[in-house]
Every structure is written in C-alpha cells, then in structure tokens.
JSON list of C-alpha atoms in Angstrom, two decimals:
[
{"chain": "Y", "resi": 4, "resn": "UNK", "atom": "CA", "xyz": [0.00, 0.00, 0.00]},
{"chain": "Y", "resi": 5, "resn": "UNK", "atom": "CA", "xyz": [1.22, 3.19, -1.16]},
{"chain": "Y", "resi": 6, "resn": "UNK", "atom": "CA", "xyz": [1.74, 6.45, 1.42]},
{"chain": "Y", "resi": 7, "resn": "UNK", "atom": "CA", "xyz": [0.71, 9.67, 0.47]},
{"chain": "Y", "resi": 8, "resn": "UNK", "atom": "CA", "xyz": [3.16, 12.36, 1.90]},
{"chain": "Y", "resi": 9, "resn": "UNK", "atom": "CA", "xyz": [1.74, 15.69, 3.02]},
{"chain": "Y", "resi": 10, "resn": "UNK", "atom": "CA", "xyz": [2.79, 18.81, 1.64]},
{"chain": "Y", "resi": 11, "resn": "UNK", "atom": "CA", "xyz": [3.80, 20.71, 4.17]},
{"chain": "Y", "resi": 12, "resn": "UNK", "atom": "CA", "xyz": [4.40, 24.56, 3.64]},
{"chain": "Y", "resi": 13, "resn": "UNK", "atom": "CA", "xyz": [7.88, 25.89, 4.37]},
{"chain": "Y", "resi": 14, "resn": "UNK", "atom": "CA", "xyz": [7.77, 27.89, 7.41]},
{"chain": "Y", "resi": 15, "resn": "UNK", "atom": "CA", "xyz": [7.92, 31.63, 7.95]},
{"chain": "Y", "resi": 16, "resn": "UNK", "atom": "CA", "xyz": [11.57, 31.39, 9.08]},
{"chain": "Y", "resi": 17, "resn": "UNK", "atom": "CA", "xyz": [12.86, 29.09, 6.28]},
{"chain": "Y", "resi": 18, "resn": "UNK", "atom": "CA", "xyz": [11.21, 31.29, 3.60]},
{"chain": "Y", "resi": 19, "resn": "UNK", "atom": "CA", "xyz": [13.29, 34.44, 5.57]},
{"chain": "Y", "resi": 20, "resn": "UNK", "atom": "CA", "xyz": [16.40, 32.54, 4.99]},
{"chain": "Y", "resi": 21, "resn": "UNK", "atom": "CA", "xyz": [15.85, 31.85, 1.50]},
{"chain": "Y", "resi": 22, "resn": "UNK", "atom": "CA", "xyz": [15.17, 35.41, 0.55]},
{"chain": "Y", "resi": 23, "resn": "UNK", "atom": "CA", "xyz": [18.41, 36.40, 2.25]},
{"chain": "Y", "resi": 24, "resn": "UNK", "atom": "CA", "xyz": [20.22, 33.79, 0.72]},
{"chain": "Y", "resi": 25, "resn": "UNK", "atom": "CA", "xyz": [18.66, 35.03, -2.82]},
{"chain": "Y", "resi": 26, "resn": "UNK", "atom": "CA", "xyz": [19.32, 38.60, -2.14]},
{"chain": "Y", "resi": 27, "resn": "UNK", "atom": "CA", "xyz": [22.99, 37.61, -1.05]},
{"chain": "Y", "resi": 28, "resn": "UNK", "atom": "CA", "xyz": [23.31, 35.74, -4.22]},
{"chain": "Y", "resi": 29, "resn": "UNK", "atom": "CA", "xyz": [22.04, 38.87, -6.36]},
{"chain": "Y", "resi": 30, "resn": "UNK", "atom": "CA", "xyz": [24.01, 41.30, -4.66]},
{"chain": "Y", "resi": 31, "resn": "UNK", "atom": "CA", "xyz": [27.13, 39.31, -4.94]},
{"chain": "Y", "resi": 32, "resn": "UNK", "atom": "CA", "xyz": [26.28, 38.78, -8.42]},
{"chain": "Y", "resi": 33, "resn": "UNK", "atom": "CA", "xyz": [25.82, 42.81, -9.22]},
{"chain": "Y", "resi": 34, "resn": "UNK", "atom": "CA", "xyz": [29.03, 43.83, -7.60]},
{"chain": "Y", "resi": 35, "resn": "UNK", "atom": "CA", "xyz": [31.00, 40.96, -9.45]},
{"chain": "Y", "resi": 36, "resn": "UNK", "atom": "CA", "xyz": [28.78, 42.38, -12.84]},
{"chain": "Y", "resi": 37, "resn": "UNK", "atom": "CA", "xyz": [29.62, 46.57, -11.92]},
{"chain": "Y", "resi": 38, "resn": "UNK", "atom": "CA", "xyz": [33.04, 45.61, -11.73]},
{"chain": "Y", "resi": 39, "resn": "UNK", "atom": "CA", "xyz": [33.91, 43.62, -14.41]},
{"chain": "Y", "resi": 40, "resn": "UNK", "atom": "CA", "xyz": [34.16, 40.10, -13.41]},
{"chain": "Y", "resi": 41, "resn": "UNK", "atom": "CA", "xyz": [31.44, 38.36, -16.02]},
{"chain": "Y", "resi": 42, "resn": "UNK", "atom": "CA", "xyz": [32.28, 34.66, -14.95]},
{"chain": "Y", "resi": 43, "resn": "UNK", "atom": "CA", "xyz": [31.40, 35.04, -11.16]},
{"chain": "Y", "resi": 44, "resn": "UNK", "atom": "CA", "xyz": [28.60, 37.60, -11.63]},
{"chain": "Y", "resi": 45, "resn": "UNK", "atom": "CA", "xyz": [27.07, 34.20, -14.56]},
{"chain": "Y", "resi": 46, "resn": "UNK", "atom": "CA", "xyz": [28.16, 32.21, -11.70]},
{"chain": "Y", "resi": 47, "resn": "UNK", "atom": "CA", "xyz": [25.84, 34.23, -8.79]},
{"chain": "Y", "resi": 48, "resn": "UNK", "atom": "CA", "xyz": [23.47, 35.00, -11.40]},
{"chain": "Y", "resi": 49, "resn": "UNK", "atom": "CA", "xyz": [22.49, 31.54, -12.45]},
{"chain": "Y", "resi": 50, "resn": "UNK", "atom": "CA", "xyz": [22.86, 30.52, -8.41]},
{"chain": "Y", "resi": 51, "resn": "UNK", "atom": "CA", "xyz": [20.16, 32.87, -7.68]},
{"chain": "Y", "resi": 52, "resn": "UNK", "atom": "CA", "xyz": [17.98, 31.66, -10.84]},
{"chain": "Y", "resi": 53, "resn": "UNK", "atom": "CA", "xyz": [18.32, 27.93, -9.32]},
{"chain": "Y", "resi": 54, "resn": "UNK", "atom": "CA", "xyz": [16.60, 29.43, -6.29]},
{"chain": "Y", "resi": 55, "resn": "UNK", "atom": "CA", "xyz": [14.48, 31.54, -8.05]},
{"chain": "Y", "resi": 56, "resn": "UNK", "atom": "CA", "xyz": [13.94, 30.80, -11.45]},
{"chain": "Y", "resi": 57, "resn": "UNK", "atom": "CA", "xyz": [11.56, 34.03, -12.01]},
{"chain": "Y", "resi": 58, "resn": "UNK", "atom": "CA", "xyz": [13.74, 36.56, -10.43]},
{"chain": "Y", "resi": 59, "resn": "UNK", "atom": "CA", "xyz": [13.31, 39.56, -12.91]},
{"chain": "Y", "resi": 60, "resn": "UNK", "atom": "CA", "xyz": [16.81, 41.50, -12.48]},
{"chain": "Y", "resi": 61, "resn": "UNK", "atom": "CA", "xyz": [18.86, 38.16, -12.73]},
{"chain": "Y", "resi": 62, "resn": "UNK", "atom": "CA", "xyz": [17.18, 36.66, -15.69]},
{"chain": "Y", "resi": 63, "resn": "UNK", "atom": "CA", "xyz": [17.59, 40.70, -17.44]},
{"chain": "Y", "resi": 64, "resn": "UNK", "atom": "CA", "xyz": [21.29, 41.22, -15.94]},
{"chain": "Y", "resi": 65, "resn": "UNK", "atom": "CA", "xyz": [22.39, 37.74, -16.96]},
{"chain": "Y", "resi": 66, "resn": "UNK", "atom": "CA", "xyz": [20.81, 38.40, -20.41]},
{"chain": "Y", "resi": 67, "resn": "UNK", "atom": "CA", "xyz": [23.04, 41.53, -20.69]},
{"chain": "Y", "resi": 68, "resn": "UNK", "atom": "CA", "xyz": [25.89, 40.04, -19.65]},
{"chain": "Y", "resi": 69, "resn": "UNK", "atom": "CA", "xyz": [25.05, 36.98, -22.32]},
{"chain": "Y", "resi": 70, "resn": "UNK", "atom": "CA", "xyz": [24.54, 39.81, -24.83]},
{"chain": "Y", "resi": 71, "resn": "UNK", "atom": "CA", "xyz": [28.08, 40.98, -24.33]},
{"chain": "Y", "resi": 72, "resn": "UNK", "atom": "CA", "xyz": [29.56, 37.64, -24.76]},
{"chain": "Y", "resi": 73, "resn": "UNK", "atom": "CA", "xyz": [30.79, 35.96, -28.46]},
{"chain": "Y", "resi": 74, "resn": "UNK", "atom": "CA", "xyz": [28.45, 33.19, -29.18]},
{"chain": "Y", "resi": 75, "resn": "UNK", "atom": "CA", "xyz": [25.69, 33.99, -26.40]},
{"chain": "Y", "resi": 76, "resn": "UNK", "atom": "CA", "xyz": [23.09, 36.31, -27.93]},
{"chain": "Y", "resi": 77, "resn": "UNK", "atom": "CA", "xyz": [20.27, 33.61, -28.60]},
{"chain": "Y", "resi": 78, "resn": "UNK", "atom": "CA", "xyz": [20.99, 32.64, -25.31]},
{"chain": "Y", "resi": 79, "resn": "UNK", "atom": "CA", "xyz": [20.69, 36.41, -24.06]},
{"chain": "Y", "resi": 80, "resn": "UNK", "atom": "CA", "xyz": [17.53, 36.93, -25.81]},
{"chain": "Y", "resi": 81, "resn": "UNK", "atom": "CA", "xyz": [16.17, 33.53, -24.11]},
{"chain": "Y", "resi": 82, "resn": "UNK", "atom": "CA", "xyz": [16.88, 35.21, -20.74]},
{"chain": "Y", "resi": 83, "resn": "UNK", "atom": "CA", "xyz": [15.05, 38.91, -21.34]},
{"chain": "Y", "resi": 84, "resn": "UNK", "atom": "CA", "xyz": [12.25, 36.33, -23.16]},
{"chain": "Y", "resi": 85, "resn": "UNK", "atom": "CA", "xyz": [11.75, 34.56, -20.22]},
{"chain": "Y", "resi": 86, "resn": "UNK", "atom": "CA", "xyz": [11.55, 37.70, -18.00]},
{"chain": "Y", "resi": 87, "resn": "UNK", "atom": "CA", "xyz": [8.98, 38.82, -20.66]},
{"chain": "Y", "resi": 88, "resn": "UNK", "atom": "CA", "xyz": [6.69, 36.12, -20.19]},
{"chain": "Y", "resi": 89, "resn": "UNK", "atom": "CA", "xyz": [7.37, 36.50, -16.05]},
{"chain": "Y", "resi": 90, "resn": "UNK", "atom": "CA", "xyz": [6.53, 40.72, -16.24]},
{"chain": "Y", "resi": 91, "resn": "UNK", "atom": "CA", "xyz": [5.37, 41.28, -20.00]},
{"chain": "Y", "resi": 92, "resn": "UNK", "atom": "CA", "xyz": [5.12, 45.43, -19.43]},
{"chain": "Y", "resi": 93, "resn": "UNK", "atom": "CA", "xyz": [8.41, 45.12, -17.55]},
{"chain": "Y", "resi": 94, "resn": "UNK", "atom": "CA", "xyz": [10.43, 48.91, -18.91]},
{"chain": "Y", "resi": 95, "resn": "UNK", "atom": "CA", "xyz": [13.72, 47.45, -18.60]},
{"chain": "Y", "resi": 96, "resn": "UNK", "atom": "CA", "xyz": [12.74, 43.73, -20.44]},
{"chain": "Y", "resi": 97, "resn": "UNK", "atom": "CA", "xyz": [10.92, 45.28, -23.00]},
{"chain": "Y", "resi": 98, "resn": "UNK", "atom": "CA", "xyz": [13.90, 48.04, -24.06]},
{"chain": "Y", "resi": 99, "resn": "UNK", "atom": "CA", "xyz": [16.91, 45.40, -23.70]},
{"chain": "Y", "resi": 100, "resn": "UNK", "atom": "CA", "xyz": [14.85, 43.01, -25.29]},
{"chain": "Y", "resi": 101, "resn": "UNK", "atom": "CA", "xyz": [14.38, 45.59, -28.30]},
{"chain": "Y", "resi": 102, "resn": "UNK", "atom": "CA", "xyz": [18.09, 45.89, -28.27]},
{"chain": "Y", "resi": 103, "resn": "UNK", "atom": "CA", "xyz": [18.55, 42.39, -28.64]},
{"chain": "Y", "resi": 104, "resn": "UNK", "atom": "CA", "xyz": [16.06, 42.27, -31.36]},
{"chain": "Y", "resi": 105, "resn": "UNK", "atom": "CA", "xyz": [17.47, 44.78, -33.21]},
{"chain": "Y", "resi": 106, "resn": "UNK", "atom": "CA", "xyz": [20.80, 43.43, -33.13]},
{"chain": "Y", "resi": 107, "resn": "UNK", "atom": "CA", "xyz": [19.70, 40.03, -34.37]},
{"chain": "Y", "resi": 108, "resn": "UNK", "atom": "CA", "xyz": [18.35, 41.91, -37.44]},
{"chain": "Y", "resi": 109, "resn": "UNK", "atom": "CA", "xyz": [14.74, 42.33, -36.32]},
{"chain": "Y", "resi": 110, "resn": "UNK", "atom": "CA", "xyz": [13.97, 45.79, -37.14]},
{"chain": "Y", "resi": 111, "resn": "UNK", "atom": "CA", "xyz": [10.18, 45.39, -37.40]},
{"chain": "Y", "resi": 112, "resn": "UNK", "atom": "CA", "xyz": [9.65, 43.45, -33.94]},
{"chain": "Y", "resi": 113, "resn": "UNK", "atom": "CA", "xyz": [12.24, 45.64, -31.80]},
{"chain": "Y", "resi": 114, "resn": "UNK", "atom": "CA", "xyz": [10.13, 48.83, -33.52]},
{"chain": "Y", "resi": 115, "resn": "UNK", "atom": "CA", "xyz": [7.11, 46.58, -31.90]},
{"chain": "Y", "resi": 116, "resn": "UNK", "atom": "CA", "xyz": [8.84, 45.95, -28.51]},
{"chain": "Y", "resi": 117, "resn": "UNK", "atom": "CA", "xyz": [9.58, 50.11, -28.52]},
{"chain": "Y", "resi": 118, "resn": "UNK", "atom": "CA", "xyz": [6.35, 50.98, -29.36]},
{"chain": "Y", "resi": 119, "resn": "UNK", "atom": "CA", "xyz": [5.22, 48.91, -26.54]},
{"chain": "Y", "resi": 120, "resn": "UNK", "atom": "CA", "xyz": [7.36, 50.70, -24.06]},
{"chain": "Y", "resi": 121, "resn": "UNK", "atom": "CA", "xyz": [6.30, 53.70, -25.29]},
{"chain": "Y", "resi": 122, "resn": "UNK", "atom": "CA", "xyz": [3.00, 53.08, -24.38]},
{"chain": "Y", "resi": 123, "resn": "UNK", "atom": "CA", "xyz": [3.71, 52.26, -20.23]},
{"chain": "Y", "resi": 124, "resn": "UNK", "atom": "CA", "xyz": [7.08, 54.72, -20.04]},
{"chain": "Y", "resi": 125, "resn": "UNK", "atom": "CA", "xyz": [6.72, 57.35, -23.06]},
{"chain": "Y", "resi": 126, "resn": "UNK", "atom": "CA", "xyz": [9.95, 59.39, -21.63]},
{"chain": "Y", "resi": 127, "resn": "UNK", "atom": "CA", "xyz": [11.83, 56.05, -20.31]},
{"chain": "Y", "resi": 128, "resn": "UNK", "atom": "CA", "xyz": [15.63, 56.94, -20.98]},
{"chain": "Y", "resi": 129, "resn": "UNK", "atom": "CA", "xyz": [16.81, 56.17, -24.72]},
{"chain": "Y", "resi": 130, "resn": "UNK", "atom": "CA", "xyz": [13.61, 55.02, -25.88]},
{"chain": "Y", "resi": 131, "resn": "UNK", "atom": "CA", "xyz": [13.11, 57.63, -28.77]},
{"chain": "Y", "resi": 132, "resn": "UNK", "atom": "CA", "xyz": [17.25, 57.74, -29.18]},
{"chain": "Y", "resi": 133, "resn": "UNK", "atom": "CA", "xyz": [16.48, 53.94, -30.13]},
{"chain": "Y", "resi": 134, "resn": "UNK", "atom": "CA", "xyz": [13.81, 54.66, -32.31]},
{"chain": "Y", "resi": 135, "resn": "UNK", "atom": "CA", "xyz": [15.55, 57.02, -34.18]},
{"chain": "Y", "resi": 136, "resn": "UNK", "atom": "CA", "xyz": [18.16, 54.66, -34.91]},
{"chain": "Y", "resi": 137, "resn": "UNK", "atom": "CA", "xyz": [15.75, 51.89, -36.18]},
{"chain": "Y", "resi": 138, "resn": "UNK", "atom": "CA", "xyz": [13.77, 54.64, -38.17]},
{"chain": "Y", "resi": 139, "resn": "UNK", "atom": "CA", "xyz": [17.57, 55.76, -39.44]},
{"chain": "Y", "resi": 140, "resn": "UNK", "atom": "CA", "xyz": [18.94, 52.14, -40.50]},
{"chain": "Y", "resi": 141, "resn": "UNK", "atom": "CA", "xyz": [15.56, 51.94, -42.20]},
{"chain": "Y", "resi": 142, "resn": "UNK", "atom": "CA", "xyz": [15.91, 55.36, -44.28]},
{"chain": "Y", "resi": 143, "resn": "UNK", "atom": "CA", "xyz": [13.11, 57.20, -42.82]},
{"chain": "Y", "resi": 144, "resn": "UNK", "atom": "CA", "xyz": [14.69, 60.06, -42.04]},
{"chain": "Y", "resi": 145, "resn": "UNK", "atom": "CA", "xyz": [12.52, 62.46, -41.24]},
{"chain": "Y", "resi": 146, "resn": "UNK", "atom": "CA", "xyz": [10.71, 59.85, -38.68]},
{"chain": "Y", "resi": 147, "resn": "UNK", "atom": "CA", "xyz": [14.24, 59.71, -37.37]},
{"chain": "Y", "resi": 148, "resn": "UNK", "atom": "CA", "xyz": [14.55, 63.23, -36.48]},
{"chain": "Y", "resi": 149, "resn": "UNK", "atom": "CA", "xyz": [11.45, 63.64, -34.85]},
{"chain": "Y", "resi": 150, "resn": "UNK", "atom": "CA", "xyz": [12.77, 60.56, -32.85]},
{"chain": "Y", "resi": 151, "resn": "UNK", "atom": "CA", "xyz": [15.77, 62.09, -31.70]},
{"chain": "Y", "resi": 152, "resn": "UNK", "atom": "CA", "xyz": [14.18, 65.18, -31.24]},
{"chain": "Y", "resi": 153, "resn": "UNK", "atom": "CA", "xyz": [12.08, 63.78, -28.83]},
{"chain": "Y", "resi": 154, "resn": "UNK", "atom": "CA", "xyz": [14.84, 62.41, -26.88]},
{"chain": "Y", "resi": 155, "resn": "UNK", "atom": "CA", "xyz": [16.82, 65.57, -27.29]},
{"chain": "Y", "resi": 156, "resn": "UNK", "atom": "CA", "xyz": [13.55, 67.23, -25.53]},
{"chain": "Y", "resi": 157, "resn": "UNK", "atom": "CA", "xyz": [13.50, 64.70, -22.57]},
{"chain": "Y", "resi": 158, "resn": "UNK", "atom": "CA", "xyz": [17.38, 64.42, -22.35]},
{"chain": "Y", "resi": 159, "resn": "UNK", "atom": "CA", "xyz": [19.32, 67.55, -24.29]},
{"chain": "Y", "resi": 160, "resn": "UNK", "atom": "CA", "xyz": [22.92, 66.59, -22.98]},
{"chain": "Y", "resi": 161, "resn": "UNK", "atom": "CA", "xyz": [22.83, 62.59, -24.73]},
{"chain": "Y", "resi": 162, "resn": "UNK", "atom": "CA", "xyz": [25.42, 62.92, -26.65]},
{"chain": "Y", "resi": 163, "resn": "UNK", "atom": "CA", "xyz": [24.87, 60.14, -28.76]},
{"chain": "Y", "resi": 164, "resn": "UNK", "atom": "CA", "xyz": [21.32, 61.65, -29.76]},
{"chain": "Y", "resi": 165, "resn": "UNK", "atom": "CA", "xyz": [23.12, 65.17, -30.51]},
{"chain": "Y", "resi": 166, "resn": "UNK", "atom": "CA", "xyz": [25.46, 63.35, -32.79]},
{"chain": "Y", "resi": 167, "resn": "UNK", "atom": "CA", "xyz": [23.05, 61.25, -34.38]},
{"chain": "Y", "resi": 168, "resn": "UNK", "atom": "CA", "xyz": [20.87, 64.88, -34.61]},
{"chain": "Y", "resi": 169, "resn": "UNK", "atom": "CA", "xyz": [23.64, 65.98, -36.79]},
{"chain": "Y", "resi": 170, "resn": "UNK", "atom": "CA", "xyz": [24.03, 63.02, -39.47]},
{"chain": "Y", "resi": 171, "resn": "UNK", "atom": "CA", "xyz": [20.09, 62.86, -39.92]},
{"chain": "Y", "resi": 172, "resn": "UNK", "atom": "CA", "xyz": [20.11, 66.79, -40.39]},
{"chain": "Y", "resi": 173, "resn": "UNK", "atom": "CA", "xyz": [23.16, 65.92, -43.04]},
{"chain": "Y", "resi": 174, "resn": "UNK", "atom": "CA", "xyz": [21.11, 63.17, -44.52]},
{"chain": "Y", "resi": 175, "resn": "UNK", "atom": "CA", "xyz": [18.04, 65.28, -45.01]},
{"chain": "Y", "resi": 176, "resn": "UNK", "atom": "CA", "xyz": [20.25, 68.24, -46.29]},
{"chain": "Y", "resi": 177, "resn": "UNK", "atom": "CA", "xyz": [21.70, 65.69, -48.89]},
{"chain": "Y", "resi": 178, "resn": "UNK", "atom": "CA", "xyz": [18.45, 63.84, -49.94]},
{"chain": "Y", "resi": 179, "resn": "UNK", "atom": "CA", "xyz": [16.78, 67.11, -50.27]},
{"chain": "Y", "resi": 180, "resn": "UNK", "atom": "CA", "xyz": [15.25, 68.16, -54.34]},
{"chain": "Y", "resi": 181, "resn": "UNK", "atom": "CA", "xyz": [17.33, 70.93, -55.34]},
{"chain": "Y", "resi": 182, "resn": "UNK", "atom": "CA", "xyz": [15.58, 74.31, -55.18]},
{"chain": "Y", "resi": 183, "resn": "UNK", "atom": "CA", "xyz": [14.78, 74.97, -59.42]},
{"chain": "Y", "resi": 184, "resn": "UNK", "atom": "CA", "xyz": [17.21, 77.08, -60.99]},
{"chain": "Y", "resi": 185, "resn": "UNK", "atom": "CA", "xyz": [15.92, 80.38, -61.93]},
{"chain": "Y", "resi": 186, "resn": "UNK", "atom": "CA", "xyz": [16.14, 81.41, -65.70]},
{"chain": "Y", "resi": 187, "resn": "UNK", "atom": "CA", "xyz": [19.18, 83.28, -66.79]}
]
C-alpha cells in the first residue's frame, strides 16, 4: 500500500532565509557584474535563478551580460524572453529586449517591442534615441529626427542623440530636391 506524503508549507523562518540567501546571491552577483568580473557575476546570477527561477533582475542582468559575450546572444535573448513572459510590461525587459532584437536583425519586432514601451514609459531613458536609430537604419529620415528630437527634448545633454541629430540633419540636407534654378 502506497503512502501519500503531506505537503507541508515551508515555514515563515525558512522562507526568511531563502530570501536572504537570494538577495545575497544577487548582490554578490551585481558587484561581481559593476566591476567587471562576467564569470562570477554568470556564476551568482544563475545561483540565484536555481533558487528563483523568475527573479526579474537576474534573468535581465544575466541576459546583458550573455549579450556581451561571443556566441551567447540567442541565449541572451532567451533570458530577457523569459523575464517577458514573467513581467510582460516590464520597462527594462521590454527596451533590452528591443536591443537584442534589433541586433539580431529584427527591425520590425524591436520597432514593436519600442512601441510597446512607449505606451507604459513614453519618456523612459533612450527610448526615442532607439527609435531614431531603427527609423535611421531603415531610411526614414525624417521619422528619425522627430525621434531624436524627442529624446533631445526629454534628455538635451545625450550625446549620442546630438550626434546622431547631426548626421540625420546631413542626410536630409543631402536627400533634399534641389531648389529649381531660376532662368538666366
């Protein structure tokens, strides 16, 4: 004759522990990730994923450091996809997952994943800088400077939307009909 066993649930004090022991884990992992040190931060990372597989910053912050790595960016969009299905309107997820998108040659969905965003966090940091750059790669240049004017608005010392400011202004200047020439 078979036993059933009871489930028991863990008690408050053994639940206490485990949170410290998973905050331990993710702040070991974040100083080992601010300072350089990819293998042990992947090492505290993954630790803290084992004891909480839907911890939001580790699955995004092990993405990141996946998407810095030769070899690991399928691997870093599996990560931010994951914390996607966890926290779907999660800011952060949805504008590194964009990145990752984008980089993998997705134009059309990161545009989707922005445009998302953009609907919870309209000013969240970089969010029209990166949909200037998409509207850019694409040619649509005059959707691209009302991008990075945007972000200008929001954030007028980014110097990569400044810069960018000045090669769509040099695009439009270039792709622009010439004026008709008067009679002589």
């Amino acid at each position: 004759m078979r036993q059933s066993r009871l489930n028991v649930s863990p008690q408050p004090e053994e639940v206490s522990r485990r949170a410290q022991r998973l905050r331990t884990l993710v702040k070991k992992a974040d100083d080992h990730y601010r300072q350089g040190h990819r293998r042990r931060a992947i090492w505290y990372y993954r630790k803290a994923l084992k004891l909480s597989p839907d911890h939001i910053a580790a699955l995004v912050n092990l993405g990141l450091i996946y998407s810095m790595s030769r070899g690991k960016h399928a691997t870093a969009r599996e990560m931010l996809r994951r914390a996607r299905e966890i926290e779907p309107d999660n800011p952060t997820v949805l504008f590194n997952l964009a990145t990752l998108t984008a980089q993998a040659g997705d134009a059309a969905g990161a545009m989707a994943l922005l445009e998302q965003l953009e609907q919870r966090e309209p000013d969240y940091a970089d969010l029209h800088y990166n949909k200037a750059y998409l509207f850019a790669q694409d040619e649509r240049w005059e959707d691209a400077q009302r991008e990075v004017e945007r972000e200008l608005d929001r954030n007028p010392g980014n110097m990569n939307a400044l810069i960018m400011q000045k090669a769509i202004e040099h695009q439009l200047k270039n792709n622009s009909p010439e004026p008709p020439q008067s009679p002589r």
